[in-house]
Coordinates of C-alpha atoms in Angstrom, one line a residue:
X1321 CA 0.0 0.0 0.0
X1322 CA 1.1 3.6 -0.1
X1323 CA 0.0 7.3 0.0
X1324 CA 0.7 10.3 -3.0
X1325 CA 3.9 12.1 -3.3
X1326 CA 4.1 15.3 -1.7
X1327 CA 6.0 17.7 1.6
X1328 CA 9.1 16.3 2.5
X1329 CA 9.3 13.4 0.2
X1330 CA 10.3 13.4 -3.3
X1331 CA 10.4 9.9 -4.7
X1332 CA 7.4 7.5 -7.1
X1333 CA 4.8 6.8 -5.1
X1334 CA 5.0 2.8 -4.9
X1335 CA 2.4 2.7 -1.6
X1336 CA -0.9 3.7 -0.7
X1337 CA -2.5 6.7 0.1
X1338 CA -3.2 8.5 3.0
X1339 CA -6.8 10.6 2.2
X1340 CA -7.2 13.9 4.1
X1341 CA -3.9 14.3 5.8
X1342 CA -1.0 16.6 5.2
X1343 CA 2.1 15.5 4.2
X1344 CA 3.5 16.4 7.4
X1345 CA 0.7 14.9 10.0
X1346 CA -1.8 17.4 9.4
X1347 CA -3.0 20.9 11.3
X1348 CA -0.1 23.6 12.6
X1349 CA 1.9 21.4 15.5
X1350 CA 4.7 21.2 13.7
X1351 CA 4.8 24.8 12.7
X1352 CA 8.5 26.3 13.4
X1353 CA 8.0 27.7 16.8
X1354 CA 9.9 30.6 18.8
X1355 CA 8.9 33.9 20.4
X1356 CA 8.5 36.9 18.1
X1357 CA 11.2 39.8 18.5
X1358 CA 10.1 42.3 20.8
X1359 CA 10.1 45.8 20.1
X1360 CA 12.6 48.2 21.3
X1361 CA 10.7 50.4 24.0
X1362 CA 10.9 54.4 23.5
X1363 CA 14.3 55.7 23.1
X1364 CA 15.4 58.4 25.4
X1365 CA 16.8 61.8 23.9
X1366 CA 20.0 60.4 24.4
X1367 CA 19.5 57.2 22.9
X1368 CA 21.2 56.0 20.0
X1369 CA 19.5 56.1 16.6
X1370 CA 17.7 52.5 15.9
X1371 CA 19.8 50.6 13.4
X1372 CA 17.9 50.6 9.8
X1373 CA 16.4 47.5 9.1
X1374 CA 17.1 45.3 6.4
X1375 CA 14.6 46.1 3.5
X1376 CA 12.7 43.5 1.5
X1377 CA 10.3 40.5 2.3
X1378 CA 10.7 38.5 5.4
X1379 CA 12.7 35.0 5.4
X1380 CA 9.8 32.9 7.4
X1381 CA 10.5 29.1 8.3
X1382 CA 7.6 26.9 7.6
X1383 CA 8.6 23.8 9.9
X1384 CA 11.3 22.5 11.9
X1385 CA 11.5 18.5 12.9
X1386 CA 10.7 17.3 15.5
X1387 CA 8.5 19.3 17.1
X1388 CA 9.5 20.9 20.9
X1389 CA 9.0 18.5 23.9
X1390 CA 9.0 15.9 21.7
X1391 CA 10.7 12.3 22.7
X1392 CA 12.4 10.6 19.4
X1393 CA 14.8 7.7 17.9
X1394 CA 18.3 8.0 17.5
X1395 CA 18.7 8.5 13.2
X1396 CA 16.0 11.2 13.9
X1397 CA 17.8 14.6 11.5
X1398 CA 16.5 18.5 12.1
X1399 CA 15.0 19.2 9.4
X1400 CA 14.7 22.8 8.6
X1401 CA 11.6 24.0 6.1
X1402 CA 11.9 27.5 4.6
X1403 CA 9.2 29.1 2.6
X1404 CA 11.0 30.6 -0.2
X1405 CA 14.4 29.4 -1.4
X1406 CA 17.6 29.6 0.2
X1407 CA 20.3 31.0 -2.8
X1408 CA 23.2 28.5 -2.7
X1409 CA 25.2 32.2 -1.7
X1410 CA 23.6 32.6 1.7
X1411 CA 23.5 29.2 3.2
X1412 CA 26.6 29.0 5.2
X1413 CA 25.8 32.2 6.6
X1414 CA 22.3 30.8 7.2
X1415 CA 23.5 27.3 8.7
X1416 CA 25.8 29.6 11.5
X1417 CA 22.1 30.7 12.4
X1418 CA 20.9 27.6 13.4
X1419 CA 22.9 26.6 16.5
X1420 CA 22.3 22.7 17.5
X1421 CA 23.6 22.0 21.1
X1422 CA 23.4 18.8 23.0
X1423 CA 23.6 17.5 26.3
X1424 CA 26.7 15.7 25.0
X1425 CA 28.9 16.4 22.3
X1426 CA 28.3 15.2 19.0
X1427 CA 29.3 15.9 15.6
X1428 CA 27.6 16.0 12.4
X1429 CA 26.5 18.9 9.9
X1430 CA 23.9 20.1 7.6
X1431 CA 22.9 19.0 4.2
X1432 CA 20.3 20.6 1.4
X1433 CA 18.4 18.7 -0.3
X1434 CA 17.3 21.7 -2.9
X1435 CA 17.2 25.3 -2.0
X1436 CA 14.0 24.8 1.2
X1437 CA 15.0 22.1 3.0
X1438 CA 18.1 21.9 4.9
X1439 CA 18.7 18.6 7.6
X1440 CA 21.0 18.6 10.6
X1441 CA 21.9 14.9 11.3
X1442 CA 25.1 12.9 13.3
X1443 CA 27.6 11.5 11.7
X1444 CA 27.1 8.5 13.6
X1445 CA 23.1 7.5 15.4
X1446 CA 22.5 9.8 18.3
X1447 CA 23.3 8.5 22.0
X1448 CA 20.2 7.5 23.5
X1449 CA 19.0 9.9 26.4
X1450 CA 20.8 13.1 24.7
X1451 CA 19.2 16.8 25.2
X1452 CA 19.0 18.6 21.9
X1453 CA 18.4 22.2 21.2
X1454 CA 17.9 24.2 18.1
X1455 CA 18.2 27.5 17.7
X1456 CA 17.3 29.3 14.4
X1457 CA 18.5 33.1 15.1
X1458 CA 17.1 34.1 11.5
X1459 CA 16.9 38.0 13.0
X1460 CA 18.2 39.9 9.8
X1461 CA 19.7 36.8 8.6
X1462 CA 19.7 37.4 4.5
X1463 CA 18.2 34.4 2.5
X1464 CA 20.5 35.7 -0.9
X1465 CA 17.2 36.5 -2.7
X1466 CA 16.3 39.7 -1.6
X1467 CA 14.7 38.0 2.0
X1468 CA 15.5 38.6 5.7
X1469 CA 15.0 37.0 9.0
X1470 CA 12.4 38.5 11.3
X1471 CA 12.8 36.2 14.4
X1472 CA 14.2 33.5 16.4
X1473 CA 12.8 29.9 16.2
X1474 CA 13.9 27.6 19.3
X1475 CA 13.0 23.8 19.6
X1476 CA 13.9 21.3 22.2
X1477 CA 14.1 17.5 22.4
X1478 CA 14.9 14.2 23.7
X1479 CA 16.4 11.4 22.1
X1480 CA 14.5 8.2 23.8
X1481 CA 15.5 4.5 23.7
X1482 CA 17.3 3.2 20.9
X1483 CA 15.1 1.0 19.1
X1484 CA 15.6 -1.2 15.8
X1485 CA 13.6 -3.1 13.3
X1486 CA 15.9 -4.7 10.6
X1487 CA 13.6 -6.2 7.4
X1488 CA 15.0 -9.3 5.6
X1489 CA 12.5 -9.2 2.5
X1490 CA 14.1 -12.6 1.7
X1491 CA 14.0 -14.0 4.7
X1492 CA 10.7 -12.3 5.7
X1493 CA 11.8 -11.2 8.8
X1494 CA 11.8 -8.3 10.8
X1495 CA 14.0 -8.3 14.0
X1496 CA 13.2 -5.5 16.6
X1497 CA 16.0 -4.3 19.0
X1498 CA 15.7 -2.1 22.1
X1499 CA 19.2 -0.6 23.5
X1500 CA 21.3 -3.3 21.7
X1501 CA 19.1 -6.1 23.0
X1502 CA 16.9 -8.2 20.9
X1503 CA 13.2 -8.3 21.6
X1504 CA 11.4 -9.8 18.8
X1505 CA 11.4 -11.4 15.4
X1506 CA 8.3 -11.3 13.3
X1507 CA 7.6 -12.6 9.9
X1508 CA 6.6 -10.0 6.9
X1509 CA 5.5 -10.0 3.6
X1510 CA 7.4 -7.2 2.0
X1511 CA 6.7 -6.0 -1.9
X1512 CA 6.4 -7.9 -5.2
X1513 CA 8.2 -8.1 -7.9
X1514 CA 6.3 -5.3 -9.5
X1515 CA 6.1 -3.4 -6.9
X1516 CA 9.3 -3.9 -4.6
X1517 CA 10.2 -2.2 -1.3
X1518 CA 12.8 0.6 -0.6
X1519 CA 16.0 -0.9 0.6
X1520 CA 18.0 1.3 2.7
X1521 CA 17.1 3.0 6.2
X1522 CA 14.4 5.0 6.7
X1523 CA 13.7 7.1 10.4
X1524 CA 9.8 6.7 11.1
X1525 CA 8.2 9.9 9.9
X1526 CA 5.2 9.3 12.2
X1527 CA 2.6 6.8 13.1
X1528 CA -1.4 6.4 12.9
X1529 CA -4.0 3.7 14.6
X1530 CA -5.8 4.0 11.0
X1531 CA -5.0 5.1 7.4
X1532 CA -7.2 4.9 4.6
X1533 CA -5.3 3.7 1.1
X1534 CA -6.5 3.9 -2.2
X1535 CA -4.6 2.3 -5.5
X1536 CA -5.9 5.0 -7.4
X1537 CA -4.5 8.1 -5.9
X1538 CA -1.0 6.7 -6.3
X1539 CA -1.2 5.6 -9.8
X1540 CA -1.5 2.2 -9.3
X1541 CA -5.1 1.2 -10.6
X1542 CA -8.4 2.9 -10.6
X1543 CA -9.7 -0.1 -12.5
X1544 CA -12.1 -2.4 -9.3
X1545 CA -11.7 -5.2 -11.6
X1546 CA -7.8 -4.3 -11.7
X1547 CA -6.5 -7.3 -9.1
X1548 CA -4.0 -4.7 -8.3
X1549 CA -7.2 -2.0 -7.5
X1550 CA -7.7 -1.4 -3.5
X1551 CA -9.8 1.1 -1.6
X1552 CA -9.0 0.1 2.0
X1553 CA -8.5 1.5 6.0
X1554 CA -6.1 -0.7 7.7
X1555 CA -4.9 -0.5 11.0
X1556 CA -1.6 0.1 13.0
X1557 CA 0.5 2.2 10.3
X1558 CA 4.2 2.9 11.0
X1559 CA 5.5 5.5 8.4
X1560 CA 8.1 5.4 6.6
X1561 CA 8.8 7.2 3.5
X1562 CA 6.6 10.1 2.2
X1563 CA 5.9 8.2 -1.4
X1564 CA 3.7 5.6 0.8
X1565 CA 6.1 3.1 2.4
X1566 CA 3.8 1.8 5.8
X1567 CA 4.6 -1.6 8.0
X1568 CA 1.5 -2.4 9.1
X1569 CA -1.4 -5.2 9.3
X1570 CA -3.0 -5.8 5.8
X1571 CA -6.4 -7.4 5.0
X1572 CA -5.0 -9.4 1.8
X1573 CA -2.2 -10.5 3.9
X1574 CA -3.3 -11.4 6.8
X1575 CA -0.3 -14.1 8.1
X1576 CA 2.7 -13.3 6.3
X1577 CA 5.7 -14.9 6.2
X1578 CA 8.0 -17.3 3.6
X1579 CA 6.1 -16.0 1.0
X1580 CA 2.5 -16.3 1.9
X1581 CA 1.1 -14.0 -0.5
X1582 CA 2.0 -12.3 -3.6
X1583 CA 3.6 -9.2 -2.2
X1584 CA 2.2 -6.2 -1.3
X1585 CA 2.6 -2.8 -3.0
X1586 CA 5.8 -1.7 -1.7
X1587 CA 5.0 -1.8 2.2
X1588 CA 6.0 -4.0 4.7
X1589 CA 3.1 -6.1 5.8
X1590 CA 2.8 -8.1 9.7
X1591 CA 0.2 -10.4 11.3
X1592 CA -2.5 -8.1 13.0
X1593 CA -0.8 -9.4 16.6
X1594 CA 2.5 -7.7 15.3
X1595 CA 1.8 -4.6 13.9
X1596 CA -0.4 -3.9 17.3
X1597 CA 2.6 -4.5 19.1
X1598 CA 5.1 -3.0 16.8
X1599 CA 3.1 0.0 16.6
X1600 CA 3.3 0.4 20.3
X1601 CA 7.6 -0.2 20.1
X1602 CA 8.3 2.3 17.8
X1603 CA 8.4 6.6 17.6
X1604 CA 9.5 9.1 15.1
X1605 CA 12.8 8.9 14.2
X1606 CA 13.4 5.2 15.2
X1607 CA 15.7 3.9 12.3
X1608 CA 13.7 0.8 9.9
X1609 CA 16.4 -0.7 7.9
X1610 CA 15.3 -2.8 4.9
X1611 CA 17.3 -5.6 2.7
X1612 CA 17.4 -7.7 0.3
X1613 CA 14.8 -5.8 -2.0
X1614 CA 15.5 -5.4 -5.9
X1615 CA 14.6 -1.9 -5.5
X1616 CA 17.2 1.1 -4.7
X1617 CA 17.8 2.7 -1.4
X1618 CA 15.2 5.5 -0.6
X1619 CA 16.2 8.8 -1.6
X1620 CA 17.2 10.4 1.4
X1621 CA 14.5 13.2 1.3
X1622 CA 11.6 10.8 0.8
X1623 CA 10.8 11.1 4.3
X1624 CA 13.6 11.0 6.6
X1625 CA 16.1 8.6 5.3
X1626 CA 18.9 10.9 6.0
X1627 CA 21.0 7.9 6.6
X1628 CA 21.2 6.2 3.5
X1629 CA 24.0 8.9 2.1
X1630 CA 27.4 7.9 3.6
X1631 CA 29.2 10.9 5.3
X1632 CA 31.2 12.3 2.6
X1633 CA 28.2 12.3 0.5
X1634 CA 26.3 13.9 3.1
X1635 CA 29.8 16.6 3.2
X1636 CA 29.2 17.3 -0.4
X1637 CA 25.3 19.1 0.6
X1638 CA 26.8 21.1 3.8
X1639 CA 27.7 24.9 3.0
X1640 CA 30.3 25.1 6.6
X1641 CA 31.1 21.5 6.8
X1642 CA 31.1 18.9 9.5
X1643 CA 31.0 20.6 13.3
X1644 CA 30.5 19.6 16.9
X1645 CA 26.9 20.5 18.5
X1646 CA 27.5 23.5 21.2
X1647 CA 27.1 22.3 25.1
X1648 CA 23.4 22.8 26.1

């Protein structure tokens, strides 16, 4: 099953579709957030003159990943949305402005994936119970395209338990880890030959009790007599890519494992027992790493899959390089 191209991810949609629901979870939560500058109170006759403002439009941030308070997995990136673009010019100058700091040092760096979206991610996983802080100081901060920052943007979170799921599509497997200690292994059903899954490793962009997936809004079929035509809600969805890529429990594969069905449409399919309690295991940001498909590695903007470029690669986006977070 999967859901229709669209926000963060960029990939073909090989999954089914989410009806209704933003790209990005849906409603404002995940808005950037920060306090608005204050204004200057009423100069004395002996103040200073106010500095001149920069002129032109403001540079605005439409949402910063993962939202403040917020508890999440260890390959989880920042991921910094701008609403106009970024010139190539400006960005080291804009990547200064966004401070990460950590309750423990750790190094890593920025990356653009096209001129709106830049990601903060470690070189290495994060350490499991760190503090992270970022702080966007975009305050006259020039975008290179005749834009300036208007305000600070400040989120805060936690890095929780470091949990695992490692898919064997061949060996229709999934084995789940919790802080370097096996828990489980359940059988899957992963795509077909016509529809294969991602390889690669994929952060969970979010999860849902119930998503409702159609093969026609992804392409796939709007014939009903098509046996690759579905119109279906099924239950306990885990998120993985933003072209559609769920695990979850599916009707028309109800006990997979060593092949029981055909395959599914690029998603990762569990018994109804096991997606219940892998939905309960896993959080955003908790890395889902798939082998063993004929089918490339995810493109690492198609959801949060940050981790399937190798560091250098990862180098080659950054405009200031690699750099340790501050202490928080």
């Amino acid at each position: 099953m999967g859901r229709r191209k669209g926000g963060i991810g960029s990939a073909l949609v090989m999954c089914a579709v989410l009806v209704g629901v933003s790209a990005c979870g849906g409603g404002g939560s995940d808005k950037a957030g920060g306090d608005d500058a204050k204004a200057p109170g009423k100069p004395g006759a002996s103040a200073s003159p106010s500095p001149k403002k920069p002129a032109g439009p403001p540079m605005l941030l439409e949402t910063i990943t993962p939202q403040t308070g917020t508890t999440v997995g260890v390959a989880m990136p920042i991921s910094v949305v701008f609403t106009n673009p970024v010139a190539a010019k400006a960005r080291a100058t804009v990547e200064k402005h966004m401070k990460v700091s950590a309750s423990q040092p750790v190094a890593g760096a920025w990356h653009w994936f096209g001129d709106k979206r830049a990601d903060w991610r470690p070189k290495a996983y994060w350490p499991s119970g760190t503090k992270v802080k970022i702080d966007a100081d975009m305050k006259d901060v020039a975008n290179g395209n005749g834009r300036y920052g208007v305000r600070n943007y400040t989120h805060t979170f936690t890095i929780g338990d470091d949990v695992r799921a490692d898919v064997s599509v061949t060996g229709h497997t999934m084995k789940v880890s919790r802080n370097g200690r096996a828990t489980r292994t359940l059988s899957i059903n992963a795509g077909s030959a016509q529809y294969p899954t991602w390889n690669g490793t994929m952060a969970v962009i979010d999860k849902q009790e119930k998503v409702h997936m159609t093969s026609c809004s992804v392409g796939i079929s709007c014939d009903k007599g098509s046996p690759n035509y579905y119109d279906l809600t099924l239950p306990w969805d885990v998120h993985l890519t933003q072209s559609g890529t769920y695990v979850h429990y599916s009707t028309g594969d109800p006990t997979p494992g060593g092949g029981s069905a055909r395959g599914s449409h690029g998603c990762v399919h569990l018994s109804m027992s096991d997606a219940k309690w892998f939905y309960g295991q896993v959080k955003q940001g908790d890395p889902i790493t798939i082998s063993g498909s004929s089918r490339a590695k995810a493109s690492p903007d198609n959801g949060y899959a940050d981790f399937n470029l190798g560091w250098d690669e990862w180098l080659a986006g950054s405009a200031s390089g690699e750099g340790t977070t501050a202490t928080l």
